[in-house]
Short mmCIF file of C-alpha atoms and ligand atoms in Angstrom, two decimals:
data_model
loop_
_atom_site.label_atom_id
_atom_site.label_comp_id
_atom_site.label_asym_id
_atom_site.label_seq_id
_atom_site.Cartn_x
_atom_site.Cartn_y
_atom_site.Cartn_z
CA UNK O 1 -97.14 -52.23 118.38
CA UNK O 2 -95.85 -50.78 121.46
CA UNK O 3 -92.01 -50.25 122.22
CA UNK O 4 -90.78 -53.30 123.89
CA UNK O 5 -93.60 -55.98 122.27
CA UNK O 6 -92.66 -58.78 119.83
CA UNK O 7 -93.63 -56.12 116.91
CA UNK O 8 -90.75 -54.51 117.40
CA UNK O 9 -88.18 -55.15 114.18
CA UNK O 10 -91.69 -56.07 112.06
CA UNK O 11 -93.72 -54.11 110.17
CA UNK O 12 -96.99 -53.34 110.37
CA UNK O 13 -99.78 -54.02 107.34
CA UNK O 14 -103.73 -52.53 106.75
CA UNK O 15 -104.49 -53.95 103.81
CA UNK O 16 -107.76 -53.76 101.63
CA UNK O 17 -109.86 -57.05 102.27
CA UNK O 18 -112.42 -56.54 99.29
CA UNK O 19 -112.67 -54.27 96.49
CA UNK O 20 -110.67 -51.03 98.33
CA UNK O 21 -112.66 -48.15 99.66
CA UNK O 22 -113.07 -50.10 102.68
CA UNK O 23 -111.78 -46.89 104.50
CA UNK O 24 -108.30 -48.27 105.44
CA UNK O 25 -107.11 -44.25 105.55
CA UNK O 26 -109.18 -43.82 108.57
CA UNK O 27 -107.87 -46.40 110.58
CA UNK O 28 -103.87 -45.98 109.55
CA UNK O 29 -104.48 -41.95 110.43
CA UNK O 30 -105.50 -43.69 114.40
CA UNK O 31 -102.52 -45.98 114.36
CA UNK O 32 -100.21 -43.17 112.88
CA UNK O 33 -100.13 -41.94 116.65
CA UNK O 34 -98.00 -44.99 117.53
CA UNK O 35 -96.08 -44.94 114.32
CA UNK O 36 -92.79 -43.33 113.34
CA UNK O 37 -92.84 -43.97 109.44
CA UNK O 38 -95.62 -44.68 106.93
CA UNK O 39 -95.21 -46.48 103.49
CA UNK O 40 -97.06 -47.35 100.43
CA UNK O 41 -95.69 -50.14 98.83
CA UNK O 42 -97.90 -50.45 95.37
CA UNK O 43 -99.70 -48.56 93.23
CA UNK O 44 -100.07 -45.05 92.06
CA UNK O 45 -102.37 -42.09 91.94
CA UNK O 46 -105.59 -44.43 91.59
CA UNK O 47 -106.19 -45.11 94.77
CA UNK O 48 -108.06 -42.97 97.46
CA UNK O 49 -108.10 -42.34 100.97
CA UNK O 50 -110.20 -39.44 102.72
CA UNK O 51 -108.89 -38.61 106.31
CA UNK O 52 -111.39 -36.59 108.77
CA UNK O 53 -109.55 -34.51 111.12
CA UNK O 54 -110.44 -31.74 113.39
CA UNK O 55 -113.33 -30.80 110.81
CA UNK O 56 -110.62 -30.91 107.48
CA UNK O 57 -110.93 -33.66 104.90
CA UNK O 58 -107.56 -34.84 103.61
CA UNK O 59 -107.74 -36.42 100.17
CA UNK O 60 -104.85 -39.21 99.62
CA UNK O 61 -104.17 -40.33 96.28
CA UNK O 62 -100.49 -41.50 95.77
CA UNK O 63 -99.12 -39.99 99.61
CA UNK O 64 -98.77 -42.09 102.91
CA UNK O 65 -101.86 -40.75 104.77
CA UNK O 66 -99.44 -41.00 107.96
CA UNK O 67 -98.58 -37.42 106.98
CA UNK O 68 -101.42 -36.29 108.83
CA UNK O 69 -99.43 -36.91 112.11
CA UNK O 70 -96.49 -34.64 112.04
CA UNK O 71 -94.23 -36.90 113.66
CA UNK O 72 -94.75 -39.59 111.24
CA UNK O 73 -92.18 -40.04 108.55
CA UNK O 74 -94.38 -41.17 105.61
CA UNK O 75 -92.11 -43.10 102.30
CA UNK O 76 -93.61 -43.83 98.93
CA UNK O 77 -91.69 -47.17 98.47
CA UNK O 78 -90.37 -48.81 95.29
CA UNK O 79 -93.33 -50.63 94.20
CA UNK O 80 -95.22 -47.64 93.78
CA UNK O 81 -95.17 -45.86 90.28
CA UNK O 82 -95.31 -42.11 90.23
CA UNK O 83 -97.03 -39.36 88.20
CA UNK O 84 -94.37 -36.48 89.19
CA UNK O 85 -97.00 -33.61 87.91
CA UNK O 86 -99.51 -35.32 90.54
CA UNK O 87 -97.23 -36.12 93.30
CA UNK O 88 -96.49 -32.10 93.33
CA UNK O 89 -100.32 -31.37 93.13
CA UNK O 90 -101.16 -33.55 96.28
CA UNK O 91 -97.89 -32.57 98.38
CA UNK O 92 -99.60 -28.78 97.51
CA UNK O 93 -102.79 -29.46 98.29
CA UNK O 94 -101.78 -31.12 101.69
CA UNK O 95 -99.17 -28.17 102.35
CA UNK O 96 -102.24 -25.08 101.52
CA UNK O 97 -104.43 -27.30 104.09
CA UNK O 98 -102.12 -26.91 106.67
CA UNK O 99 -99.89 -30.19 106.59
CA UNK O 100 -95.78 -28.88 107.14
CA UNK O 101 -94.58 -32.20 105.17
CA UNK O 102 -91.33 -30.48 104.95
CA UNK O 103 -87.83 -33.10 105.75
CA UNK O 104 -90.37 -35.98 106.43
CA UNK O 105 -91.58 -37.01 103.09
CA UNK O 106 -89.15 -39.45 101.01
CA UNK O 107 -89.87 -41.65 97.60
CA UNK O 108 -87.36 -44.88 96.39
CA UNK O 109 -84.81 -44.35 93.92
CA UNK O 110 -86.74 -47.63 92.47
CA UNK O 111 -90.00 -46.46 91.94
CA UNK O 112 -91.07 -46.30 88.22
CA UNK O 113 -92.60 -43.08 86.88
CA UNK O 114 -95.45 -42.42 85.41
CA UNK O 115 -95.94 -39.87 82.56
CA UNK O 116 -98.82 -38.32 80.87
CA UNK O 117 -98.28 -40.42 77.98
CA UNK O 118 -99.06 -43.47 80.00
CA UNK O 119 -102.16 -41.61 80.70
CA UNK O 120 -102.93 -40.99 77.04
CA UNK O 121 -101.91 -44.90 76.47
CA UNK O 122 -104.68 -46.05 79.26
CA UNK O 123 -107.45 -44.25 77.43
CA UNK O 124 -106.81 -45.65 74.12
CA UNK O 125 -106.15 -49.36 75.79
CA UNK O 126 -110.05 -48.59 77.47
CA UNK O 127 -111.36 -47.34 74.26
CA UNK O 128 -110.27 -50.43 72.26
CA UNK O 129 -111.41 -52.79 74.56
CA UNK O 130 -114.97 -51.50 74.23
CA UNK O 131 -117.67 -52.62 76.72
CA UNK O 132 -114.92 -54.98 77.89
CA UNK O 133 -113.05 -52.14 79.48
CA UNK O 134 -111.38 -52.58 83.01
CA UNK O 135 -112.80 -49.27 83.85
CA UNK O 136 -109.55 -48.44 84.99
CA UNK O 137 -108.84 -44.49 86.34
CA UNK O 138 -106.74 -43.72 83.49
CA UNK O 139 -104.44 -42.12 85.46
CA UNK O 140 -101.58 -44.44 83.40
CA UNK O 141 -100.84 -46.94 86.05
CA UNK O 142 -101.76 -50.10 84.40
CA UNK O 143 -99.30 -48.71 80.99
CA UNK O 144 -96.65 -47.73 83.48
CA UNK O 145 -96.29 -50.94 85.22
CA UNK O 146 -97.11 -52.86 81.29
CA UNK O 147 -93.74 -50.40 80.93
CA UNK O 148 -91.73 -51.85 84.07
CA UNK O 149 -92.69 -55.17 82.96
CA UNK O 150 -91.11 -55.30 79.46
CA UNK O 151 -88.41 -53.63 81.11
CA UNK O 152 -88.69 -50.16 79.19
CA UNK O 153 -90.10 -48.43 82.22
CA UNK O 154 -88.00 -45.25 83.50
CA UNK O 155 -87.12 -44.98 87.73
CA UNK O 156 -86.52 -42.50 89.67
CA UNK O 157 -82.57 -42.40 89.62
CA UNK O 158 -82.59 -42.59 85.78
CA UNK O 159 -83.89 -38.57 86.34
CA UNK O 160 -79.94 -37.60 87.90
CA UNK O 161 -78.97 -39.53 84.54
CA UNK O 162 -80.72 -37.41 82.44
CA UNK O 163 -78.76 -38.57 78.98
CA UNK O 164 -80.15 -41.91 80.01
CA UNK O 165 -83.21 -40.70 80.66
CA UNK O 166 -84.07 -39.14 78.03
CA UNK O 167 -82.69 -41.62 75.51
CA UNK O 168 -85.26 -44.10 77.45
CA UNK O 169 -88.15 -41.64 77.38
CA UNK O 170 -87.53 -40.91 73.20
CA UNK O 171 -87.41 -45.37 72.61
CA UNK O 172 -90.67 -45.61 74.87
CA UNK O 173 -92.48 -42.83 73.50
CA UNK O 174 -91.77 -43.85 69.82
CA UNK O 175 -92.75 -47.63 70.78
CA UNK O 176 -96.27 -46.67 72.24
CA UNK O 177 -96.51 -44.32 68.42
CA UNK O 178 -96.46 -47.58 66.62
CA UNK O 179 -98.63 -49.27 68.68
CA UNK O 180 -101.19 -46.67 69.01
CA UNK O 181 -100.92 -44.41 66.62
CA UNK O 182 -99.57 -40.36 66.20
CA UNK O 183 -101.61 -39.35 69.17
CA UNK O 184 -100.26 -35.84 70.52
CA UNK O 185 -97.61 -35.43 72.78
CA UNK O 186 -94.52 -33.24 72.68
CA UNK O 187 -91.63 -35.14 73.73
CA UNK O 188 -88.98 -32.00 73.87
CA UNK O 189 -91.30 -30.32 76.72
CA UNK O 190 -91.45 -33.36 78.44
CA UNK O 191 -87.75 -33.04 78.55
CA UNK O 192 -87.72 -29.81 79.82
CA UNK O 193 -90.20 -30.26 82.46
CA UNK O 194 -88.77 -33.58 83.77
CA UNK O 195 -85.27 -31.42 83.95
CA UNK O 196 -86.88 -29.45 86.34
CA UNK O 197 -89.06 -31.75 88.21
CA UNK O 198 -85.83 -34.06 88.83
CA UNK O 199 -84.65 -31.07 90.52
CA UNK O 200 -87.40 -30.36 92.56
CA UNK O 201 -87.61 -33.81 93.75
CA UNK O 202 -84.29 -34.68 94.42
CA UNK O 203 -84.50 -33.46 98.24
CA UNK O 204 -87.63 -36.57 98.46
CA UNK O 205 -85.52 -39.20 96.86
CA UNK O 206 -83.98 -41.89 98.87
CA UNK O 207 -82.78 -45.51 98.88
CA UNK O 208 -85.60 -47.16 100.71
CA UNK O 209 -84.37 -50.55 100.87
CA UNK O 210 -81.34 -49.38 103.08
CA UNK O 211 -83.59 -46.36 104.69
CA UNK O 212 -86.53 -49.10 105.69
CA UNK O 213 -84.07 -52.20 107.08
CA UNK O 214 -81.88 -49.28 109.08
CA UNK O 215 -85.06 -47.84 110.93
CA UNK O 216 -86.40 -51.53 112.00
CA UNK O 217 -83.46 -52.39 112.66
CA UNK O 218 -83.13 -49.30 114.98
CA UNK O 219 -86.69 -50.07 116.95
CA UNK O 220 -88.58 -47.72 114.61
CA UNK O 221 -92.35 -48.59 114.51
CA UNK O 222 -93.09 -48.88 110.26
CA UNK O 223 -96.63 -49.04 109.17
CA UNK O 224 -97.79 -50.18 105.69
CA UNK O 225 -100.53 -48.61 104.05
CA UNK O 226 -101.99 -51.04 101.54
CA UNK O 227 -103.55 -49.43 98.54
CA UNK O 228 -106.68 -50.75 96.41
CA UNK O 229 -107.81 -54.45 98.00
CA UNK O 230 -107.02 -57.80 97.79
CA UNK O 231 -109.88 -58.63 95.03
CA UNK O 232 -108.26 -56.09 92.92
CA UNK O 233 -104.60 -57.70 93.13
CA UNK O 234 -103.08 -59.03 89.87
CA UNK O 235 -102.79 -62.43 90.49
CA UNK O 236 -105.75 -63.46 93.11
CA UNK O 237 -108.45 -60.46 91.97
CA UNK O 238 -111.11 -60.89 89.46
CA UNK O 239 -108.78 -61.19 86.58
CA UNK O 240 -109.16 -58.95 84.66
CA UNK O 241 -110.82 -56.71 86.31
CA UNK O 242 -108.06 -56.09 88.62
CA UNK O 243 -105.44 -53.06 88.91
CA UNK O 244 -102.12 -53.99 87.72
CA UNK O 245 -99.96 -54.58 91.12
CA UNK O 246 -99.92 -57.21 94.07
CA UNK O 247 -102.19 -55.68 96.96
CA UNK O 248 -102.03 -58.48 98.48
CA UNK O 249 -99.27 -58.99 101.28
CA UNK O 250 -97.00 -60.75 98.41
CA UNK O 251 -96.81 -56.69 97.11
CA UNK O 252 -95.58 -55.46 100.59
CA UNK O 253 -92.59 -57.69 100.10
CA UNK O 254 -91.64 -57.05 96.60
CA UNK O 255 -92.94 -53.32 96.79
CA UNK O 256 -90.36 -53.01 99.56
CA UNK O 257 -87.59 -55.23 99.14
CA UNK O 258 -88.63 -56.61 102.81
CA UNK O 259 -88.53 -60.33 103.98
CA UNK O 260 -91.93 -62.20 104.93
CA UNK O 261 -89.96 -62.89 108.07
CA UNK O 262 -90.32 -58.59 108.94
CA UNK O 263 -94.36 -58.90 108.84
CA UNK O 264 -95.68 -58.33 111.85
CA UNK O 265 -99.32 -57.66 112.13
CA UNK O 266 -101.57 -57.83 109.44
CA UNK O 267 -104.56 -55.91 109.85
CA UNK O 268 -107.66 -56.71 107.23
CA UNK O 269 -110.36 -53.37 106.57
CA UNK O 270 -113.45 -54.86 105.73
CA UNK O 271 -116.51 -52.98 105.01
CA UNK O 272 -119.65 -54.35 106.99
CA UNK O 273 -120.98 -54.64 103.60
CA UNK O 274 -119.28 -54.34 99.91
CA UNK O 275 -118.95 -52.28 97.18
CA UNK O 276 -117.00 -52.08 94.15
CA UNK O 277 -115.98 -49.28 91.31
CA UNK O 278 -115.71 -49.99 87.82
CA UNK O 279 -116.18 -53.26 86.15
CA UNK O 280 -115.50 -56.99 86.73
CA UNK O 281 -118.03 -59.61 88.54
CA UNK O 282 -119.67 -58.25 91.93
CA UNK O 283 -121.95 -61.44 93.28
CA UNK O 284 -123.73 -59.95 96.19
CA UNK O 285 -124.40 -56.76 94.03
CA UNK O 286 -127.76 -54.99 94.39
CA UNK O 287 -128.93 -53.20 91.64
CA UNK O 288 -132.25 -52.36 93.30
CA UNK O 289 -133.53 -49.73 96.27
CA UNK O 290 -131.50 -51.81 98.64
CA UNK O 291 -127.97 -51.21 96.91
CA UNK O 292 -129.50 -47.21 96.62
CA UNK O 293 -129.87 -47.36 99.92
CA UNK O 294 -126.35 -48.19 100.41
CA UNK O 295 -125.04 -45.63 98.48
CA UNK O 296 -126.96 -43.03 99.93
CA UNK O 297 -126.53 -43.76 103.34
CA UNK O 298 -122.60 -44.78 102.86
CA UNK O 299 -122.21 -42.07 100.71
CA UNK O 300 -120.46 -44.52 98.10
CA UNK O 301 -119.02 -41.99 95.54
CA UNK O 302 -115.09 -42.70 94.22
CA UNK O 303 -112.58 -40.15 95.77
CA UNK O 304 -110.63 -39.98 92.91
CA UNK O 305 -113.26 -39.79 90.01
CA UNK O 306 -116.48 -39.03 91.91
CA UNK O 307 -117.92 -42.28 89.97
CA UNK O 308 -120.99 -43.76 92.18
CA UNK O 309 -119.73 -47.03 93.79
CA UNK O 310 -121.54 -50.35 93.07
CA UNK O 311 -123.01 -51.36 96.60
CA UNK O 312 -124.09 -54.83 98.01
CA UNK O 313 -124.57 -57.44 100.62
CA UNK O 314 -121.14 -58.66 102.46
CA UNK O 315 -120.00 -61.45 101.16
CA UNK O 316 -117.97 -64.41 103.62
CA UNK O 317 -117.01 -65.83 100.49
CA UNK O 318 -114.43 -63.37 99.42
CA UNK O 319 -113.66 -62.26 103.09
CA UNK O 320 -112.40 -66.28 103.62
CA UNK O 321 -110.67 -65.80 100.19
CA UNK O 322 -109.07 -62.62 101.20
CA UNK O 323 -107.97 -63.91 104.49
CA UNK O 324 -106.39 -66.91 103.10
CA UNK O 325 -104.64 -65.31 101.03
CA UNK O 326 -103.41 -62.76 103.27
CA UNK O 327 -103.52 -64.00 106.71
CA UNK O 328 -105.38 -61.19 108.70
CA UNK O 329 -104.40 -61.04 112.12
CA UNK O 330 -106.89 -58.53 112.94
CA UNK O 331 -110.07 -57.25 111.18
CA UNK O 332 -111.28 -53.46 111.40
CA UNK O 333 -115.11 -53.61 110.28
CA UNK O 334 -115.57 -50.21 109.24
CA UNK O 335 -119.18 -48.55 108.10
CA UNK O 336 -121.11 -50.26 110.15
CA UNK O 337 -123.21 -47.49 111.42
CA UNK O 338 -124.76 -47.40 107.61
CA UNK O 339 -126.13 -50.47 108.43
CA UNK O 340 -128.39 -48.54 111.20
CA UNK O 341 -131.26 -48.06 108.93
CA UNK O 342 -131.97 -51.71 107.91
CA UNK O 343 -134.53 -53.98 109.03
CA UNK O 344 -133.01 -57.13 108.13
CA UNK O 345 -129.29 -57.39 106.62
CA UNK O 346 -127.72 -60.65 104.41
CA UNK O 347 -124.49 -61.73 104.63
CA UNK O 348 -123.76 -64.13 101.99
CA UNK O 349 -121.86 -67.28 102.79
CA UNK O 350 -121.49 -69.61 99.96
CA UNK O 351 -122.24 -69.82 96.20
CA UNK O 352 -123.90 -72.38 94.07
CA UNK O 353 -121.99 -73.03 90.97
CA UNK O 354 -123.23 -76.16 88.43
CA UNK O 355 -125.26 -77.40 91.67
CA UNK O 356 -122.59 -77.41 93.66
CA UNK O 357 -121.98 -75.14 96.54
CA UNK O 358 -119.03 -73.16 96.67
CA UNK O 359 -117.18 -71.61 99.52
CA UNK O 360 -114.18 -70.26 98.34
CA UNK O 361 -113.55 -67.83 95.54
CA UNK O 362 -113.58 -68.79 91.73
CA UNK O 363 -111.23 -67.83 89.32
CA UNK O 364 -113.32 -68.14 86.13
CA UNK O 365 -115.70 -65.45 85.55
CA UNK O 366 -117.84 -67.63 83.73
CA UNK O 367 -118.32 -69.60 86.60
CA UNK O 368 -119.29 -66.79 88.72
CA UNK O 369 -121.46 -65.40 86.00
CA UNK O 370 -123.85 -68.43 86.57
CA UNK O 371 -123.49 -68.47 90.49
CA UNK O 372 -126.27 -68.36 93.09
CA UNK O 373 -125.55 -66.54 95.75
CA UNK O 374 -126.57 -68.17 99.31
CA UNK O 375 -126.97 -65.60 101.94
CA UNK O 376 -127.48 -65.63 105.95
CA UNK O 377 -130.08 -63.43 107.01
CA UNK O 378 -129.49 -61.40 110.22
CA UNK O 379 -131.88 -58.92 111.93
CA UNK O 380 -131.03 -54.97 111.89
CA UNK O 381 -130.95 -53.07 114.97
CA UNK O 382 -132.78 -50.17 113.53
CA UNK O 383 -130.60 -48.27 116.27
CA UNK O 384 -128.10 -44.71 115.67
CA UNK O 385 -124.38 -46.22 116.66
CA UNK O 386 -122.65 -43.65 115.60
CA UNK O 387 -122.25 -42.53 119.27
CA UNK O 388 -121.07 -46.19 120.59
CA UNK O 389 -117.49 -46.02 121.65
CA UNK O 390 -117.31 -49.42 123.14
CA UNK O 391 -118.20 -52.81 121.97
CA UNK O 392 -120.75 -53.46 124.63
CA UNK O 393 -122.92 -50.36 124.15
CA UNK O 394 -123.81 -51.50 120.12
CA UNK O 395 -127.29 -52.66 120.33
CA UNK O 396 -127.08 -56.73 121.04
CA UNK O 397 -128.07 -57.40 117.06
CA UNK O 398 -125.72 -55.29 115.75
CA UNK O 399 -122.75 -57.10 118.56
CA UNK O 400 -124.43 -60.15 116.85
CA UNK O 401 -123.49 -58.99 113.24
CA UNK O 402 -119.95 -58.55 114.40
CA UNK O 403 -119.39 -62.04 115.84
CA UNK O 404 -120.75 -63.34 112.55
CA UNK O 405 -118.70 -61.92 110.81
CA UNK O 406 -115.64 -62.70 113.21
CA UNK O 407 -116.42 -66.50 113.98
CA UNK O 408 -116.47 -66.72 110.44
CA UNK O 409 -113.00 -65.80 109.71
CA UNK O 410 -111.85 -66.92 112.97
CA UNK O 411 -110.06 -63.74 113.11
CA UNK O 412 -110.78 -61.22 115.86
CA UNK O 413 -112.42 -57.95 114.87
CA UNK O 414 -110.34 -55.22 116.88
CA UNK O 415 -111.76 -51.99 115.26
CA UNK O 416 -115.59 -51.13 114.26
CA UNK O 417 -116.19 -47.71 112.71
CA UNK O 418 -119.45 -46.34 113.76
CA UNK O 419 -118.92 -42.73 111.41
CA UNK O 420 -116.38 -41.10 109.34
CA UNK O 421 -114.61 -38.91 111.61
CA UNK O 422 -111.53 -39.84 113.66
CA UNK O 423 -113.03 -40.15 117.14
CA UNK O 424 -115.59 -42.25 115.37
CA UNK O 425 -113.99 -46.19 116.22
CA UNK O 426 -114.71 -48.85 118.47
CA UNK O 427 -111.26 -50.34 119.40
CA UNK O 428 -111.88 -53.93 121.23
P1 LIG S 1 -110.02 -46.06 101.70
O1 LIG S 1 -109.43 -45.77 100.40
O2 LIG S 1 -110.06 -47.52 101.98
O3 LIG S 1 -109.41 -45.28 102.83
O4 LIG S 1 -111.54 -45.63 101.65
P2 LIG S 1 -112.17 -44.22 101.20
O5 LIG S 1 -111.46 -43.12 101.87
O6 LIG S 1 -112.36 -44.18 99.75
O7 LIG S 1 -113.61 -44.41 101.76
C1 LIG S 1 -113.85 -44.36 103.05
C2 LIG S 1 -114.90 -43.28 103.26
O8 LIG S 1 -115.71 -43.70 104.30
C3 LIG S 1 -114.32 -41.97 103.67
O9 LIG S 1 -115.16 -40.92 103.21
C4 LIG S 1 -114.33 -42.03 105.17
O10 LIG S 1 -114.41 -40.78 105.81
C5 LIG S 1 -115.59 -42.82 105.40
N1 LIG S 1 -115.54 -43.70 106.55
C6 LIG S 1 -114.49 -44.40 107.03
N2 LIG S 1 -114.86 -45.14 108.07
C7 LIG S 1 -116.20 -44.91 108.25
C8 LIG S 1 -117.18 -45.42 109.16
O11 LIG S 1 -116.91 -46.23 110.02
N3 LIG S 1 -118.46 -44.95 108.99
C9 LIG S 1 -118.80 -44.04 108.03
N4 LIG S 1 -120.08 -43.66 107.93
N5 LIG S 1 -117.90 -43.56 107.16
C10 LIG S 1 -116.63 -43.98 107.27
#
């Protein structure tokens, strides 16, 4: 990504290869040294990043986690849908820890907002689908985007239209009454505080379209921060246990309104072994001392909700899926050094389904339901590598591991975290 390379004029990706929390924040806060603007592209306030630096923990929800450098420009782009409320509350939090995000934070005209009645909505969606629930964050970003999809959503720019806006918020509001009842909410505050938090956002609001194409086109090195993972994307996730956007590279286009033709690299985080929150089919999942172990040692509690994370076995199956899909050019393994502490590790490589074995990922639960899951077993190198800072001091199983994992995919690994803090990466 250097000035002068063929990535010049293309942007950048780190995208989530599994089921997110892969630690993606970590590595896009190393590359924001060499960056001049960060974007998110989909999503909302469900997704979490934590950022170590200099001792301070940064937590990420809806932000580009590029504001951590102060020369990075950081845009929350179109496909992204916005709690207001929350998008103040982070931009504080950041500010009171030190960040100055002042003239270098900007958010699309385009981007869809997100209000607390979509919040109310997502509870009462969980609640009446029962033990089926998604197990979704209920932070209103599945209702918001349901909203943008049968086109009653409200944008950004209908806030400087305000008779528009608020003859769009009274319709929507009175639609989601008849669907789910007289729950509470007073639509005449609303008004009055989306008045004012118009105002108070108007210095952030830009047309990204124009604002993204003009800085590529003038040399400007653009970085995409994916949000969630790829086995949470709307279309190629475990439908329906998905979140309600394309995380995939697919959602860097539309989220952006850029051309496949402007991807440059595309840089996969996978965890050196999986996890997943909420519901939705998990094959490699341990539910014994093993997946514990995991969770302990990986510290595999949600960011946003605190929820423990399910833990497992890396699986091959949905890193080939996920790399199909979206054509890694890179991987960064990240947590391996919680593998330290294990004698042996799997990796899983195929499934059995019916008696026949499976390599790439099904799209019927059912199926997966019933599978067997095949695994590799590796030895452990029983070894601390949190202090490794090249690939050739890991202990020789652990370099194994890696080149697994990489011959595999046939993509090279460039990045290995070895611990959670910044100085903690291997880059090969
Ligand atoms: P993200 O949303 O993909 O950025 O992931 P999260 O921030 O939810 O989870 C990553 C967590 O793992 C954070 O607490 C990071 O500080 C931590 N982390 C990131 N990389 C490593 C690593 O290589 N080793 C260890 N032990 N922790 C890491």
């Amino acid at each position: 990504m250097a000035a002068g390379t063929v990535s010049d004029n293309k942007v950048s990706v780190v995208l989530g290869t599994q089921w997110g929390d892969e630690g993606k924040g970590k590595l896009v806060d190393i590359l924001a040294k060499d960056i001049d603007v960060c974007v998110r592209c989909q999503g909302g306030n469900n997704a979490g990043h934590t950022i170590v630096v200099g001792g301070v923990k940064y937590a990420f929800h809806m932000l580009p986690s590029g504001l951590v450098n102060p020369d990075c420009i950081s845009v929350v782009g179109s496909g992204v849908v916005v709690h207001l409320p929350s998008f103040f509350a982070e931009l504080e939090d950041l500010e009171a820890q030190g960040l100055d995000c002042g003239g270098r934070l900007f958010i699309s005209d385009r981007c869809h907002l997100v209000f607390d009645f979509h919040q109310i909505v997502d509870g009462l969606k969980e609640g009446e689908l029962g033990r089926g629930s998604i197990g979704t964050t209920k932070k209103g970003i599945g209702p918001a985007y349901s909203s943008k999809a049968s086109r009653s959503g409200i944008r950004v720019h209908h806030l400087y239209h305000f008779e528009e806006f608020e003859k769009r918020l009274r319709t929507i509001v009175s639609a989601r009454h008849r669907r789910y009842g007289e729950f509470e909410y007073d639509v005449e505050a609303e008004l009055q505080r989306y008045r004012q938090l118009g105002e108070r956002l108007r210095p952030y609001v830009i047309d990204s379209v124009e604002h993204l194409h003009k800085e590529l086109g003038a040399g400007k090195r653009i970085l995409v921060e994916g949000a969630n993972a790829l086995m949470l994307d709307l279309d190629f996730g475990t439908y329906p246990y998905v979140t309600s956007s394309n995380t995939g590279i697919g959602g860097v286009c539309t989220g952006l309104g850029l051309p496949p033709t402007k991807i440059g690299d595309v840089i996969g985080v996978a965890k050196a072994y999986t996890t997943r929150v909420g519901g939705g089919p998990f094959p490699t999942e341990l539910t014994d001392a093993v997946g514990q172990k995991l969770r302990d040692v990986g510290a595999e509690y949600g960011v946003t909700t605190g929820r423990p994370r399910r833990c497992g076995w890396l699986d091959l199956v949905v890193l080939r899926y996920s790399n199909m899909i979206n054509g890694y050019s890179s991987i960064n393994l990240t947590k391996l050094d919680v593998l330290d502490v294990f004698d042996e590790i799997k990796v899983a490589v195929s499934y059995t389904i019916s008696g026949k074995s499976v390599t790439s990922f099904p799209a019927d639960l059912d199926d997966l339901e019933t599978a067997t899951v095949n695994y590799v077993t590796l030895p452990g190198w029983r070894e601390n590598i949190s202090k490794c800072r090249s690939f050739d001091e890991l202990p020789a199983n652990c370099q194994a591991y890696v080149r697994f994992i990489e011959n595999d995919l046939g993509v090279p690994v460039k990045w290995i975290g070895v611990g959670a803090g910044r100085e903690e990466m291997i880059a090969i």
